[in-house]
Short mmCIF file of N, CA and C in Angstrom, two decimals:
data_model
loop_
_atom_site.label_atom_id
_atom_site.label_comp_id
_atom_site.label_asym_id
_atom_site.label_seq_id
_atom_site.Cartn_x
_atom_site.Cartn_y
_atom_site.Cartn_z
N MET V 1 10.84 -16.96 -7.18
CA MET V 1 10.16 -15.64 -7.40
C MET V 1 8.67 -15.60 -7.02
N PRO V 2 8.26 -14.63 -6.50
CA PRO V 2 6.55 -14.64 -6.15
C PRO V 2 5.74 -14.85 -7.33
N ASN V 3 4.79 -15.25 -7.06
CA ASN V 3 3.53 -15.58 -8.12
C ASN V 3 2.60 -14.42 -7.95
N PHE V 4 3.01 -13.09 -7.69
CA PHE V 4 2.24 -12.07 -7.30
C PHE V 4 2.11 -11.06 -8.72
N SER V 5 0.90 -10.54 -9.06
CA SER V 5 0.85 -9.89 -9.88
C SER V 5 -0.32 -8.85 -9.59
N GLU V 6 -0.35 -7.43 -9.75
CA GLU V 6 -1.16 -6.83 -9.09
C GLU V 6 -2.71 -7.03 -10.13
N GLN V 7 -2.60 -7.31 -11.36
CA GLN V 7 -3.75 -7.33 -12.28
C GLN V 7 -4.31 -8.59 -11.87
N ASN V 8 -3.85 -9.46 -11.24
CA ASN V 8 -4.50 -10.82 -11.03
C ASN V 8 -5.28 -10.91 -9.66
N LEU V 9 -5.25 -9.79 -8.89
CA LEU V 9 -6.09 -9.64 -7.89
C LEU V 9 -7.58 -9.22 -8.24
N THR V 10 -8.17 -10.43 -8.17
CA THR V 10 -9.74 -10.14 -8.70
C THR V 10 -10.84 -10.53 -7.73
N LYS V 11 -10.28 -10.90 -6.47
CA LYS V 11 -11.21 -11.23 -5.61
C LYS V 11 -11.15 -10.18 -4.63
N LEU V 12 -12.28 -9.94 -3.69
CA LEU V 12 -12.39 -8.65 -2.78
C LEU V 12 -11.44 -9.18 -1.42
N TYR V 13 -11.59 -10.53 -1.20
CA TYR V 13 -10.64 -10.98 0.06
C TYR V 13 -9.84 -12.08 -0.39
N TYR V 14 -8.76 -12.29 0.49
CA TYR V 14 -7.83 -13.51 0.18
C TYR V 14 -7.54 -14.16 1.46
N THR V 15 -7.49 -15.35 1.65
CA THR V 15 -6.94 -15.87 2.87
C THR V 15 -5.49 -15.79 3.31
N ILE V 16 -5.13 -15.94 4.27
CA ILE V 16 -3.76 -15.95 4.56
C ILE V 16 -2.85 -16.86 3.77
N GLY V 17 -3.38 -18.11 3.59
CA GLY V 17 -2.72 -19.19 2.86
C GLY V 17 -2.61 -18.75 1.50
N GLU V 18 -3.47 -18.05 0.74
CA GLU V 18 -3.45 -17.53 -0.58
C GLU V 18 -2.56 -16.56 -0.80
N VAL V 19 -2.34 -15.65 0.29
CA VAL V 19 -1.45 -14.56 0.30
C VAL V 19 0.05 -15.19 0.35
N ALA V 20 0.12 -16.19 1.28
CA ALA V 20 1.48 -16.76 1.57
C ALA V 20 1.82 -17.46 0.07
N SER V 21 1.00 -18.11 -0.51
CA SER V 21 1.29 -18.67 -1.85
C SER V 21 1.65 -17.86 -2.85
N MET V 22 1.30 -16.67 -2.82
CA MET V 22 1.66 -15.60 -3.75
C MET V 22 3.07 -15.21 -3.49
N PHE V 23 3.42 -15.43 -2.22
CA PHE V 23 4.83 -14.76 -2.36
C PHE V 23 5.84 -15.92 -1.86
N GLU V 24 5.28 -17.11 -1.88
CA GLU V 24 5.96 -18.17 -1.62
C GLU V 24 6.72 -18.20 -0.25
N VAL V 25 6.11 -17.88 0.82
CA VAL V 25 6.42 -17.71 2.02
C VAL V 25 5.45 -18.42 3.15
N ASN V 26 6.08 -18.53 4.26
CA ASN V 26 4.94 -19.36 5.24
C ASN V 26 4.10 -18.24 5.91
N THR V 27 2.96 -18.64 6.13
CA THR V 27 1.88 -17.86 6.73
C THR V 27 2.37 -17.21 8.01
N SER V 28 3.33 -17.83 8.75
CA SER V 28 4.00 -17.01 9.91
C SER V 28 4.39 -15.79 9.70
N LEU V 29 5.20 -15.92 8.45
CA LEU V 29 6.01 -14.34 7.89
C LEU V 29 4.70 -13.40 7.78
N ILE V 30 3.68 -13.76 7.34
CA ILE V 30 2.73 -12.85 6.64
C ILE V 30 2.14 -12.33 8.20
N ARG V 31 1.86 -13.32 9.22
CA ARG V 31 1.40 -12.85 10.44
C ARG V 31 2.40 -11.84 11.23
N PHE V 32 3.82 -12.31 11.15
CA PHE V 32 4.62 -11.42 11.60
C PHE V 32 4.73 -10.33 11.02
N TRP V 33 4.82 -9.77 9.78
CA TRP V 33 4.70 -8.65 9.02
C TRP V 33 3.38 -7.88 9.56
N GLU V 34 2.18 -8.50 9.60
CA GLU V 34 1.18 -7.70 9.90
C GLU V 34 1.35 -7.30 11.52
N LYS V 35 2.14 -7.83 12.30
CA LYS V 35 2.57 -7.04 13.55
C LYS V 35 3.32 -5.90 13.48
N GLU V 36 4.47 -6.21 12.36
CA GLU V 36 5.33 -5.06 12.51
C GLU V 36 4.82 -3.88 11.70
N PHE V 37 4.04 -4.09 10.79
CA PHE V 37 3.67 -2.94 9.73
C PHE V 37 2.22 -2.82 9.98
N SER V 38 1.87 -1.70 10.69
CA SER V 38 0.70 -1.12 10.88
C SER V 38 -0.42 -0.81 9.80
N SER V 39 0.37 -0.74 8.71
CA SER V 39 -0.46 -0.56 7.36
C SER V 39 -1.28 -1.61 6.92
N ILE V 40 -0.77 -2.76 7.17
CA ILE V 40 -1.43 -4.08 6.82
C ILE V 40 -2.64 -4.51 7.84
N ASN V 41 -3.80 -4.43 7.48
CA ASN V 41 -4.75 -4.55 8.22
C ASN V 41 -6.04 -5.36 7.79
N PRO V 42 -5.71 -6.70 7.67
CA PRO V 42 -6.65 -7.61 7.56
C PRO V 42 -7.79 -7.75 8.14
N LYS V 43 -8.97 -7.85 7.44
CA LYS V 43 -10.24 -8.11 8.20
C LYS V 43 -10.30 -9.49 8.87
N LYS V 44 -10.96 -9.71 10.12
CA LYS V 44 -11.03 -10.95 10.58
C LYS V 44 -12.49 -11.36 10.75
N THR V 45 -12.65 -12.53 10.56
CA THR V 45 -14.15 -13.00 10.55
C THR V 45 -14.45 -13.54 11.98
N ASN V 46 -15.56 -13.83 12.28
CA ASN V 46 -15.84 -14.17 13.84
C ASN V 46 -15.09 -15.21 14.22
N SER V 47 -14.64 -16.19 13.41
CA SER V 47 -13.66 -17.33 14.01
C SER V 47 -12.33 -16.93 13.89
N GLY V 48 -12.08 -15.40 13.68
CA GLY V 48 -10.58 -15.30 13.77
C GLY V 48 -9.82 -15.31 12.25
N LYS V 49 -10.24 -15.81 11.16
CA LYS V 49 -9.84 -16.04 9.92
C LYS V 49 -9.32 -14.63 9.28
N ARG V 50 -8.14 -14.54 8.94
CA ARG V 50 -7.67 -13.14 8.40
C ARG V 50 -8.24 -13.00 6.99
N LEU V 51 -8.65 -12.06 6.55
CA LEU V 51 -9.06 -11.71 4.92
C LEU V 51 -8.19 -10.48 4.62
N TYR V 52 -7.63 -10.61 3.65
CA TYR V 52 -6.80 -9.76 3.07
C TYR V 52 -7.40 -9.04 1.78
N THR V 53 -7.19 -7.70 1.78
CA THR V 53 -7.68 -7.07 0.56
C THR V 53 -6.79 -6.96 -0.43
N PRO V 54 -7.08 -6.56 -1.84
CA PRO V 54 -5.94 -6.35 -2.61
C PRO V 54 -5.03 -5.13 -2.10
N LYS V 55 -5.61 -4.34 -1.43
CA LYS V 55 -4.68 -3.27 -0.92
C LYS V 55 -3.67 -3.69 0.00
N ASP V 56 -4.09 -4.39 0.94
CA ASP V 56 -3.23 -5.18 1.89
C ASP V 56 -2.02 -6.06 1.34
N ILE V 57 -2.66 -6.78 0.10
CA ILE V 57 -1.69 -7.64 -0.59
C ILE V 57 -0.74 -6.53 -1.40
N THR V 58 -0.96 -5.53 -1.78
CA THR V 58 -0.21 -4.46 -2.55
C THR V 58 0.85 -4.09 -1.58
N ILE V 59 0.63 -3.77 -0.35
CA ILE V 59 1.39 -3.27 0.79
C ILE V 59 2.55 -4.38 1.11
N ILE V 60 1.78 -5.49 1.35
CA ILE V 60 2.73 -7.02 1.55
C ILE V 60 3.77 -7.05 0.29
N ALA V 61 3.36 -6.79 -0.79
CA ALA V 61 4.22 -6.95 -2.03
C ALA V 61 5.40 -5.69 -1.82
N ASP V 62 5.08 -4.51 -1.47
CA ASP V 62 6.11 -3.67 -1.29
C ASP V 62 7.00 -4.02 -0.05
N ILE V 63 6.66 -4.62 1.03
CA ILE V 63 7.31 -5.20 2.00
C ILE V 63 8.21 -6.28 1.55
N TYR V 64 7.64 -7.25 0.66
CA TYR V 64 8.37 -8.44 0.09
C TYR V 64 9.62 -7.87 -0.59
N THR V 65 9.26 -6.90 -1.40
CA THR V 65 10.41 -6.52 -2.39
C THR V 65 11.39 -5.70 -1.60
N LYS V 66 10.95 -4.74 -0.83
CA LYS V 66 12.04 -4.06 -0.07
C LYS V 66 13.02 -5.19 1.18
N VAL V 67 12.27 -5.95 1.63
CA VAL V 67 13.11 -6.86 2.45
C VAL V 67 13.64 -8.39 1.81
N LYS V 68 13.12 -9.00 1.11
CA LYS V 68 13.47 -10.02 0.58
C LYS V 68 14.27 -9.77 -0.78
N VAL V 69 13.86 -8.90 -1.78
CA VAL V 69 14.64 -8.73 -2.83
C VAL V 69 15.84 -7.62 -2.75
N ASN V 70 15.53 -6.49 -1.91
CA ASN V 70 16.62 -5.34 -2.08
C ASN V 70 17.30 -5.56 -0.80
N GLY V 71 17.04 -6.30 0.07
CA GLY V 71 17.75 -6.51 1.53
C GLY V 71 17.41 -5.46 2.46
N PHE V 72 16.65 -4.84 2.53
CA PHE V 72 16.26 -4.01 3.63
C PHE V 72 16.13 -4.72 4.82
N THR V 73 16.49 -3.90 6.21
CA THR V 73 15.99 -4.39 7.51
C THR V 73 14.65 -4.06 7.55
N LEU V 74 14.04 -4.67 8.71
CA LEU V 74 12.67 -4.11 8.90
C LEU V 74 12.52 -2.78 9.30
N ASP V 75 13.44 -2.31 9.77
CA ASP V 75 13.46 -0.91 10.32
C ASP V 75 13.59 0.12 8.99
N GLY V 76 14.67 -0.37 7.97
CA GLY V 76 14.60 0.32 6.75
C GLY V 76 13.32 0.29 5.99
N ALA V 77 12.75 -0.86 5.89
CA ALA V 77 11.57 -1.02 5.22
C ALA V 77 10.28 -0.10 5.83
N LYS V 78 10.40 -0.18 7.23
CA LYS V 78 9.36 0.93 7.69
C LYS V 78 9.68 2.31 7.35
N LYS V 79 10.81 2.84 7.31
CA LYS V 79 10.98 4.23 7.08
C LYS V 79 10.71 4.38 5.57
N SER V 80 11.18 3.47 4.75
CA SER V 80 10.83 3.71 3.22
C SER V 80 9.27 3.52 3.07
N LEU V 81 8.72 2.70 3.76
CA LEU V 81 7.15 2.80 3.22
C LEU V 81 6.43 4.10 4.10
N ALA V 82 7.05 4.66 4.91
CA ALA V 82 6.70 5.76 5.70
C ALA V 82 6.65 7.05 4.76
N LYS V 83 7.72 7.04 4.07
CA LYS V 83 7.93 8.07 3.16
C LYS V 83 7.20 7.98 1.71
N LYS V 84 6.71 6.79 1.34
CA LYS V 84 5.96 6.59 0.20
C LYS V 84 4.36 6.84 0.40
N PRO V 85 3.76 7.61 -0.28
CA PRO V 85 2.06 7.84 -0.02
C PRO V 85 1.68 6.53 -0.46
N LEU V 86 0.73 6.20 0.18
CA LEU V 86 -0.26 4.97 0.15
C LEU V 86 -1.08 5.21 -1.21
N ILE V 87 -1.56 6.32 -1.28
CA ILE V 87 -2.32 6.58 -2.51
C ILE V 87 -1.71 7.20 -3.71
N LYS V 88 -1.76 6.49 -4.64
CA LYS V 88 -0.97 7.03 -5.95
C LYS V 88 -1.67 8.27 -6.63
N GLU V 89 -1.08 9.36 -6.55
CA GLU V 89 -1.51 10.73 -7.00
C GLU V 89 -2.00 10.50 -8.73
N GLN V 90 -3.04 11.34 -8.84
CA GLN V 90 -3.55 11.13 -10.12
C GLN V 90 -2.74 12.09 -11.08
N LYS V 91 -2.50 11.42 -12.26
CA LYS V 91 -1.63 12.26 -13.15
C LYS V 91 -2.53 13.43 -13.92
N LEU V 92 -1.92 14.64 -13.84
CA LEU V 92 -2.56 15.73 -14.38
C LEU V 92 -1.72 16.36 -15.62
N ASP V 93 -2.48 16.98 -16.47
CA ASP V 93 -2.01 17.31 -17.78
C ASP V 93 -1.60 18.76 -17.26
N SER V 94 -0.83 19.41 -18.26
CA SER V 94 -0.57 20.76 -18.01
C SER V 94 -1.43 21.84 -17.71
N SER V 95 -2.87 21.78 -18.53
CA SER V 95 -3.85 22.60 -18.53
C SER V 95 -4.47 22.57 -16.90
N GLU V 96 -4.46 21.32 -16.51
CA GLU V 96 -5.18 21.16 -15.16
C GLU V 96 -4.39 21.71 -14.10
N ILE V 97 -2.95 21.56 -14.08
CA ILE V 97 -2.22 22.17 -13.10
C ILE V 97 -2.12 23.60 -13.21
N ILE V 98 -2.22 24.33 -14.47
CA ILE V 98 -2.16 25.64 -14.48
C ILE V 98 -3.70 26.03 -13.79
N ASP V 99 -4.79 25.61 -14.31
CA ASP V 99 -6.12 26.03 -13.52
C ASP V 99 -5.86 25.85 -12.23
N ARG V 100 -5.58 24.75 -11.60
CA ARG V 100 -5.56 24.72 -10.09
C ARG V 100 -4.41 25.63 -9.50
N LEU V 101 -3.48 26.14 -10.12
CA LEU V 101 -2.60 27.16 -9.61
C LEU V 101 -3.11 28.29 -9.82
N ILE V 102 -3.99 28.77 -10.83
CA ILE V 102 -4.85 29.97 -10.93
C ILE V 102 -5.49 30.13 -9.77
N ALA V 103 -6.19 28.97 -9.52
CA ALA V 103 -7.20 29.02 -8.43
C ALA V 103 -6.75 29.18 -7.21
N ILE V 104 -5.49 28.56 -6.80
CA ILE V 104 -4.57 28.67 -5.71
C ILE V 104 -4.14 30.49 -5.52
N LYS V 105 -3.90 30.86 -6.55
CA LYS V 105 -3.30 32.26 -6.57
C LYS V 105 -4.46 33.32 -6.52
N SER V 106 -5.71 32.89 -6.89
CA SER V 106 -6.81 33.80 -6.50
C SER V 106 -7.42 33.73 -5.10
N GLN V 107 -7.03 32.46 -4.51
CA GLN V 107 -7.50 32.40 -3.07
C GLN V 107 -6.44 33.11 -2.17
N LEU V 108 -5.17 32.96 -2.57
CA LEU V 108 -4.09 33.79 -1.75
C LEU V 108 -4.14 35.30 -1.84
N LEU V 109 -4.74 35.69 -3.08
CA LEU V 109 -4.80 37.26 -3.17
C LEU V 109 -5.96 37.89 -2.38
N ARG V 110 -7.18 36.75 -2.30
CA ARG V 110 -8.14 37.10 -1.56
C ARG V 110 -7.84 37.37 0.00
N LEU V 111 -7.16 36.30 0.51
CA LEU V 111 -6.76 36.38 1.82
C LEU V 111 -5.75 37.38 2.00
N LYS V 112 -4.94 37.93 1.27
CA LYS V 112 -3.92 38.86 1.40
C LYS V 112 -4.77 40.41 1.51
N SER V 113 -5.83 40.23 0.60
CA SER V 113 -6.62 41.58 0.66
C SER V 113 -7.37 41.79 1.90
N ASN V 114 -7.74 40.68 2.52
CA ASN V 114 -8.43 40.67 3.83
C ASN V 114 -7.62 41.05 5.13
#
């Protein structure tokens, strides 16, 4: 089982070795996933070292879960990740939703009258 926890991501950047250790996989698998999944975009130093952000690591965790735990094929994981929004939506309470809907309604009514 991987040693990954989103709460433990305290650094700005992680090396490929650190990321591979988190998921108990070889660095070659991380590089392979980087080529297969365009959503993984590590920064590279002048010497070519990969530096992964916590966002990259979260995406790798999703890929790991889908492929290694749930048994998805790479194509299946790609399709599943394409459906999932990368940015988690902010949770709104009912009064905020109502306020937004009222604003949208008024905009639509103005457009209709023009």
